[in-house]
């Protein structure tokens, strides 16, 4: 029993932004001493990355008035905020926050990489939109149609009961998936939403305090954790990992606790039961960033936003490979396909998190700003993600990432 409790306690330490950052920087330390099996690092190339990200940021935000990196940015098309008209229908801030939590959670769960071939035809703009932006617009349209609602009279919500019954065909229709428009990991995304529905309905104490059980009920749970109206961003992530952990496909567990987006790497050794484990929590952190604004709109002061980390995904990670900061030890690895759990992918993703911190330091130093005025959430938005896409487009006709990852639609 004592050993099990010890393992459970150790597992909980991995469900945090602090653990992601700490272990990512340990991986970077190994890289700087040339002790990693898959990548070498060229630190002298970092100045060029700072220059590029500053250039891209200034092109998009000339006054450096950069918003936070979050799902809400993807609901803006040609300067039009697609969510704003609906958001103004609520007079009760808590009711609006629950709906925005519903939308953000559903949309982020659907946003795990679309593959290079998929496109969403946006009927309002006439644009064919791919990847994360396309998934955002598709999920918003589905949300507005009531795809995830159990009450036809109240479409702008997601209910546990409706998510449990979600059909692959309904999601395929909403995402415009066809033989000519394939989407990577469609079934995995639907199963993820069904699992979310099962979890929500089984935990009314967390998700149904003031309404029928729904993902948006998590707003009330988080609001209850705020002290004097203040809620640290890292606590948002820890609660997401703890409360939504059972939703994710069966991966690693420790002491009976699901570790989520956490993987093994042989070089990262510790002296306890967490040896070799590398937490990354990409989608959960993306969701944490996306819940900040609904909380703020509801009157909660979200603090320590820089306590969250950069996102271990292919645009940020691709930035460092395509810029030459990271190079494959074996050049043939650029041509091979790699499982998400492979040491090469884990290594790359962890290095991405640590290098984003270095990028942030370099940008702040160049601009004479601190972490309060230029938090990582703004650097990601300005920023690193767009610079990664820019380099990908320049180097590969389909703008694919420089690492070929076999995705199941639940990580990337």
XYZ file of C-alpha atoms in Angstrom:
412
model
C 0.000 0.000 0.000
C 2.789 2.409 0.892
C 4.535 1.724 -2.399
C 1.302 2.335 -4.302
C 0.740 5.596 -2.468
C 4.306 6.616 -3.231
C 3.813 5.907 -6.926
C 0.524 7.829 -6.951
C 2.210 10.815 -5.317
C 5.020 10.643 -7.857
C 2.483 10.456 -10.691
C 0.748 13.622 -9.495
C 4.024 15.544 -9.711
C 4.103 14.772 -13.438
C 0.657 16.309 -13.959
C 2.004 19.851 -13.894
C 3.566 22.525 -16.062
C 6.485 22.611 -13.634
C 7.321 18.976 -14.421
C 7.048 19.591 -18.175
C 9.452 22.526 -17.985
C 11.896 20.883 -15.580
C 12.268 17.681 -17.599
C 12.371 19.497 -20.910
C 15.306 21.557 -19.672
C 17.027 18.413 -18.443
C 16.667 17.062 -21.981
C 18.136 20.298 -23.331
C 21.058 19.954 -20.913
C 21.777 16.518 -22.331
C 21.614 17.922 -25.852
C 24.063 20.694 -24.992
C 26.512 17.992 -23.858
C 25.838 15.973 -27.034
C 24.368 13.078 -25.059
C 21.081 12.509 -26.880
C 20.591 9.586 -29.285
C 18.574 11.327 -31.999
C 19.354 15.050 -32.233
C 22.305 17.390 -32.099
C 21.906 21.049 -31.183
C 23.413 24.165 -32.743
C 22.942 26.899 -30.138
C 24.601 29.452 -32.419
C 21.532 29.277 -34.676
C 19.205 30.609 -31.940
C 19.911 34.265 -32.755
C 18.542 33.656 -36.230
C 15.376 32.122 -34.760
C 14.897 35.168 -32.517
C 15.276 37.407 -35.583
C 12.746 35.392 -37.580
C 10.130 35.243 -34.828
C 10.492 38.981 -34.185
C 10.046 39.646 -37.905
C 6.946 37.457 -38.145
C 5.502 38.986 -34.964
C 6.001 42.558 -36.160
C 4.425 41.738 -39.525
C 1.288 40.432 -37.810
C 1.268 42.861 -34.861
C 3.209 46.033 -35.762
C 2.572 47.575 -32.353
C 3.431 44.326 -30.550
C -0.109 44.304 -29.141
C -0.123 40.511 -29.328
C -3.063 38.564 -27.845
C -2.632 35.280 -26.024
C -2.118 32.122 -28.060
C -5.401 30.261 -27.743
C -8.215 28.605 -29.653
C -10.104 31.904 -29.775
C -7.656 33.320 -32.324
C -8.760 30.667 -34.807
C -12.371 31.832 -34.633
C -11.360 35.104 -36.285
C -11.539 35.089 -40.103
C -10.499 38.120 -42.158
C -10.790 40.250 -39.044
C -14.283 38.971 -38.175
C -14.726 37.315 -34.779
C -17.166 34.511 -35.549
C -17.899 33.785 -31.884
C -18.570 37.366 -30.732
C -22.233 37.611 -31.870
C -23.168 34.434 -30.019
C -21.123 35.341 -26.949
C -23.160 38.491 -26.404
C -26.419 36.589 -25.951
C -25.685 35.821 -22.278
C -26.257 38.391 -19.545
C -24.996 36.005 -16.863
C -21.161 35.834 -16.977
C -21.118 32.303 -15.517
C -23.565 30.999 -18.147
C -21.439 32.507 -20.892
C -18.296 31.003 -19.381
C -19.853 27.546 -19.291
C -20.727 27.790 -22.981
C -17.249 29.063 -23.826
C -15.689 26.235 -21.830
C -17.920 23.802 -23.758
C -16.780 25.236 -27.077
C -13.093 25.473 -26.181
C -12.913 21.945 -24.778
C -14.738 20.358 -27.721
C -12.756 22.352 -30.268
C -9.389 21.569 -28.698
C -10.236 17.877 -28.403
C -10.939 17.874 -32.141
C -7.719 19.754 -32.854
C -5.003 17.128 -32.974
C -3.618 17.684 -36.444
C -5.564 17.235 -39.643
C -2.896 16.007 -42.019
C -1.835 17.827 -45.192
C -4.747 16.814 -47.442
C -7.801 17.862 -45.394
C -9.593 21.180 -45.984
C -12.723 22.796 -44.586
C -14.828 24.888 -46.972
C -16.002 27.902 -44.964
C -19.338 28.886 -46.479
C -19.227 32.460 -45.196
C -15.838 33.418 -46.595
C -15.660 30.898 -49.418
C -12.187 29.922 -48.208
C -10.789 26.393 -48.078
C -9.062 26.302 -44.697
C -6.761 23.507 -43.567
C -5.121 22.263 -40.411
C -5.824 23.859 -37.019
C -7.687 26.895 -38.358
C -9.975 24.707 -40.438
C -10.697 22.420 -37.512
C -11.549 25.471 -35.409
C -14.061 26.831 -37.901
C -15.590 23.399 -38.424
C -15.972 22.795 -34.690
C -17.514 26.250 -34.200
C -20.058 25.625 -36.958
C -20.934 22.240 -35.433
C -21.284 23.840 -32.002
C -23.602 26.545 -33.354
C -25.751 23.899 -35.077
C -26.217 22.076 -31.780
C -24.247 18.965 -32.759
C -23.092 18.495 -29.167
C -26.258 19.672 -27.370
C -28.867 17.409 -25.811
C -31.482 20.179 -26.045
C -32.559 21.299 -29.559
C -33.891 24.523 -28.037
C -30.428 25.359 -26.633
C -27.824 24.541 -29.294
C -24.884 26.539 -27.891
C -23.762 23.952 -25.408
C -22.170 20.524 -25.121
C -23.824 17.918 -22.910
C -22.326 14.720 -21.601
C -25.416 12.799 -22.706
C -25.075 14.030 -26.297
C -21.333 13.387 -26.453
C -21.792 9.770 -25.367
C -24.115 9.208 -28.355
C -21.937 11.049 -30.871
C -21.706 9.208 -34.193
C -18.638 9.102 -36.411
C -20.875 10.026 -39.350
C -22.058 13.206 -37.615
C -18.506 14.364 -36.942
C -17.371 13.348 -40.427
C -20.216 15.399 -41.873
C -19.381 18.417 -39.729
C -15.708 18.203 -40.638
C -16.581 17.614 -44.320
C -14.570 14.373 -44.389
C -14.789 12.289 -47.556
C -12.648 9.979 -49.656
C -11.425 13.085 -51.467
C -10.970 15.052 -48.238
C -9.437 12.625 -45.715
C -8.791 13.585 -42.095
C -6.118 11.883 -40.005
C -7.467 10.146 -36.881
C -11.207 10.797 -37.310
C -12.294 7.768 -35.268
C -9.792 8.632 -32.532
C -11.281 12.106 -32.175
C -14.846 10.788 -31.955
C -13.852 8.212 -29.367
C -12.159 10.976 -27.384
C -15.383 13.007 -27.332
C -17.421 9.955 -26.339
C -14.991 9.296 -23.499
C -15.379 12.914 -22.471
C -19.144 12.449 -22.417
C -18.863 9.350 -20.242
C -16.549 11.121 -17.834
C -18.719 14.225 -17.575
C -21.888 12.245 -16.880
C -20.119 10.145 -14.246
C -18.772 13.174 -12.345
C -21.656 15.584 -11.682
C -19.753 16.799 -8.615
C -17.200 18.371 -10.956
C -19.117 18.950 -14.195
C -22.719 19.416 -13.039
C -22.716 21.768 -10.074
C -25.093 24.316 -11.617
C -26.415 22.546 -14.718
C -26.773 19.125 -16.279
C -23.319 17.520 -16.586
C -21.355 19.208 -19.356
C -17.678 19.976 -20.037
C -18.444 23.626 -19.337
C -19.295 22.685 -15.768
C -15.550 22.700 -15.232
C -15.831 26.502 -15.090
C -17.707 26.280 -11.785
C -15.133 23.835 -10.443
C -12.224 26.152 -11.332
C -14.043 29.246 -10.099
C -14.409 27.478 -6.762
C -10.630 27.087 -6.564
C -9.973 30.798 -7.050
C -8.767 32.627 -3.955
C -9.856 36.246 -3.660
C -10.838 36.073 -7.312
C -7.349 34.956 -8.418
C -6.511 31.655 -10.123
C -2.951 30.650 -11.150
C -2.714 29.353 -14.714
C -0.620 26.308 -13.693
C -3.478 25.268 -11.403
C -5.830 25.339 -14.406
C -3.537 22.871 -16.168
C -3.170 20.609 -13.133
C -6.951 20.428 -12.768
C -7.407 19.720 -16.470
C -4.905 16.882 -16.241
C -6.462 15.516 -13.073
C -10.127 15.869 -14.013
C -9.879 15.017 -17.717
C -7.073 12.474 -17.435
C -9.346 9.409 -17.726
C -10.570 10.639 -21.122
C -7.324 10.007 -22.964
C -6.507 6.669 -24.604
C -4.753 4.146 -22.406
C -1.064 5.038 -22.295
C 1.270 5.144 -19.340
C -0.002 4.947 -15.795
C 1.774 5.196 -12.474
C 0.188 4.258 -9.179
C -3.106 3.807 -11.004
C -3.049 7.402 -12.325
C -3.170 8.024 -16.074
C -0.227 10.206 -17.103
C -1.776 11.541 -20.315
C 0.653 13.049 -22.818
C 3.668 11.560 -21.042
C 6.190 9.218 -22.611
C 9.422 7.334 -22.001
C 12.909 8.349 -23.050
C 15.954 6.283 -22.064
C 18.256 9.276 -21.510
C 16.121 10.988 -18.881
C 16.940 9.052 -15.736
C 15.914 9.978 -12.216
C 16.348 8.346 -8.854
C 12.689 7.522 -8.301
C 9.727 5.742 -9.872
C 9.357 8.484 -12.501
C 12.668 7.629 -14.139
C 12.552 7.877 -17.918
C 9.190 9.653 -17.953
C 8.804 12.845 -19.986
C 5.528 14.763 -19.501
C 4.525 17.134 -22.317
C 0.745 17.678 -22.027
C 0.456 19.559 -25.314
C -3.304 19.479 -25.889
C -4.049 20.073 -22.217
C -1.806 23.131 -22.148
C -3.358 24.379 -25.394
C -6.699 24.012 -23.627
C -5.415 25.747 -20.490
C -4.341 28.727 -22.599
C -7.766 28.687 -24.253
C -9.660 28.797 -20.948
C -7.865 31.897 -19.673
C -9.985 34.402 -21.597
C -13.390 32.923 -20.611
C -12.245 32.994 -16.986
C -11.098 36.598 -17.319
C -14.384 37.610 -18.973
C -16.205 36.031 -16.030
C -14.226 38.268 -13.648
C -11.532 35.846 -12.485
C -7.960 37.161 -12.462
C -5.745 34.472 -14.016
C -2.216 34.836 -12.643
C 1.207 33.322 -13.437
C 0.335 32.746 -17.086
C 4.030 32.295 -17.812
C 3.961 29.323 -15.453
C 2.577 27.336 -18.391
C 5.089 26.124 -20.964
C 5.439 26.263 -24.709
C 3.545 23.672 -26.713
C 5.321 20.510 -27.818
C 3.778 20.333 -31.270
C 4.999 20.179 -34.831
C 4.958 23.875 -35.780
C 7.009 25.017 -32.798
C 9.163 21.909 -33.058
C 9.525 22.308 -36.803
C 10.810 25.847 -36.275
C 13.901 24.532 -34.524
C 14.640 21.791 -37.065
C 13.994 23.885 -40.162
C 16.137 26.709 -38.754
C 19.027 24.324 -38.096
C 19.014 24.609 -34.307
C 18.249 20.885 -34.156
C 19.709 18.366 -36.610
C 19.101 14.636 -36.958
C 22.030 12.451 -35.970
C 20.914 10.093 -38.698
C 19.760 12.142 -41.725
C 17.635 9.191 -42.828
C 15.366 9.836 -39.845
C 13.981 12.814 -41.746
C 12.592 10.359 -44.299
C 11.262 7.703 -41.923
C 7.883 7.669 -40.175
C 7.993 7.721 -36.366
C 5.485 6.665 -33.729
C 4.426 9.323 -31.216
C 5.923 7.202 -28.430
C 9.296 6.795 -30.152
C 12.332 8.244 -28.332
C 13.024 10.454 -31.339
C 9.616 12.154 -31.194
C 9.694 12.431 -27.387
C 13.180 13.930 -27.556
C 12.142 16.425 -30.231
C 9.041 17.525 -28.365
C 10.852 17.985 -25.042
C 13.614 19.988 -26.710
C 10.932 22.146 -28.312
C 9.545 23.129 -24.902
C 12.964 24.077 -23.531
C 14.027 25.931 -26.680
C 10.816 27.980 -26.603
C 11.901 29.236 -23.170
C 15.265 30.205 -24.666
C 13.507 31.925 -27.542
C 11.365 33.878 -25.067
C 14.449 34.983 -23.145
C 16.136 36.129 -26.360
C 13.108 38.072 -27.552
C 12.614 39.826 -24.229
C 16.280 40.726 -24.082
C 16.157 42.104 -27.645
C 13.019 44.170 -26.944
C 13.855 45.219 -23.400
C 10.677 43.628 -22.036
C 9.997 41.273 -19.137
C 7.862 38.154 -18.813
C 4.883 40.166 -17.574
C 4.788 42.437 -20.639
C 5.774 39.680 -23.081
C 4.609 36.345 -21.669
C 5.224 33.103 -23.479
C 1.542 32.982 -24.465
C 2.135 36.056 -26.656
C 5.404 34.771 -28.097
C 3.633 31.589 -29.185
C 0.925 33.643 -30.871
C 3.170 36.289 -32.404
C 5.253 34.246 -32.978
C 6.909 30.926 -32.916
C 3.993 28.942 -34.342
C 3.647 31.202 -37.397
C 7.416 31.205 -37.947
C 7.419 27.406 -37.868
C 4.697 27.319 -40.506
C 6.550 29.909 -42.619
C 9.709 27.786 -42.697
C 7.714 24.631 -43.409
C 6.095 26.284 -46.442
C 9.452 27.441 -47.722
C 11.057 24.019 -47.398
C 8.251 21.595 -48.339
C 5.504 22.100 -50.894
C 2.809 20.701 -48.590
C 4.095 22.645 -45.535
C 4.369 19.344 -43.666
C 6.484 19.145 -40.496
C 10.134 18.063 -40.781
C 9.453 14.963 -38.667
C 7.024 12.422 -40.076
C 4.859 11.438 -37.105
C 2.300 8.626 -37.231
C -0.682 10.325 -35.580
C -3.820 8.798 -34.062
C -5.554 12.171 -33.817
C -5.117 12.525 -30.048
C -1.669 14.138 -29.664
C -0.708 16.309 -32.640
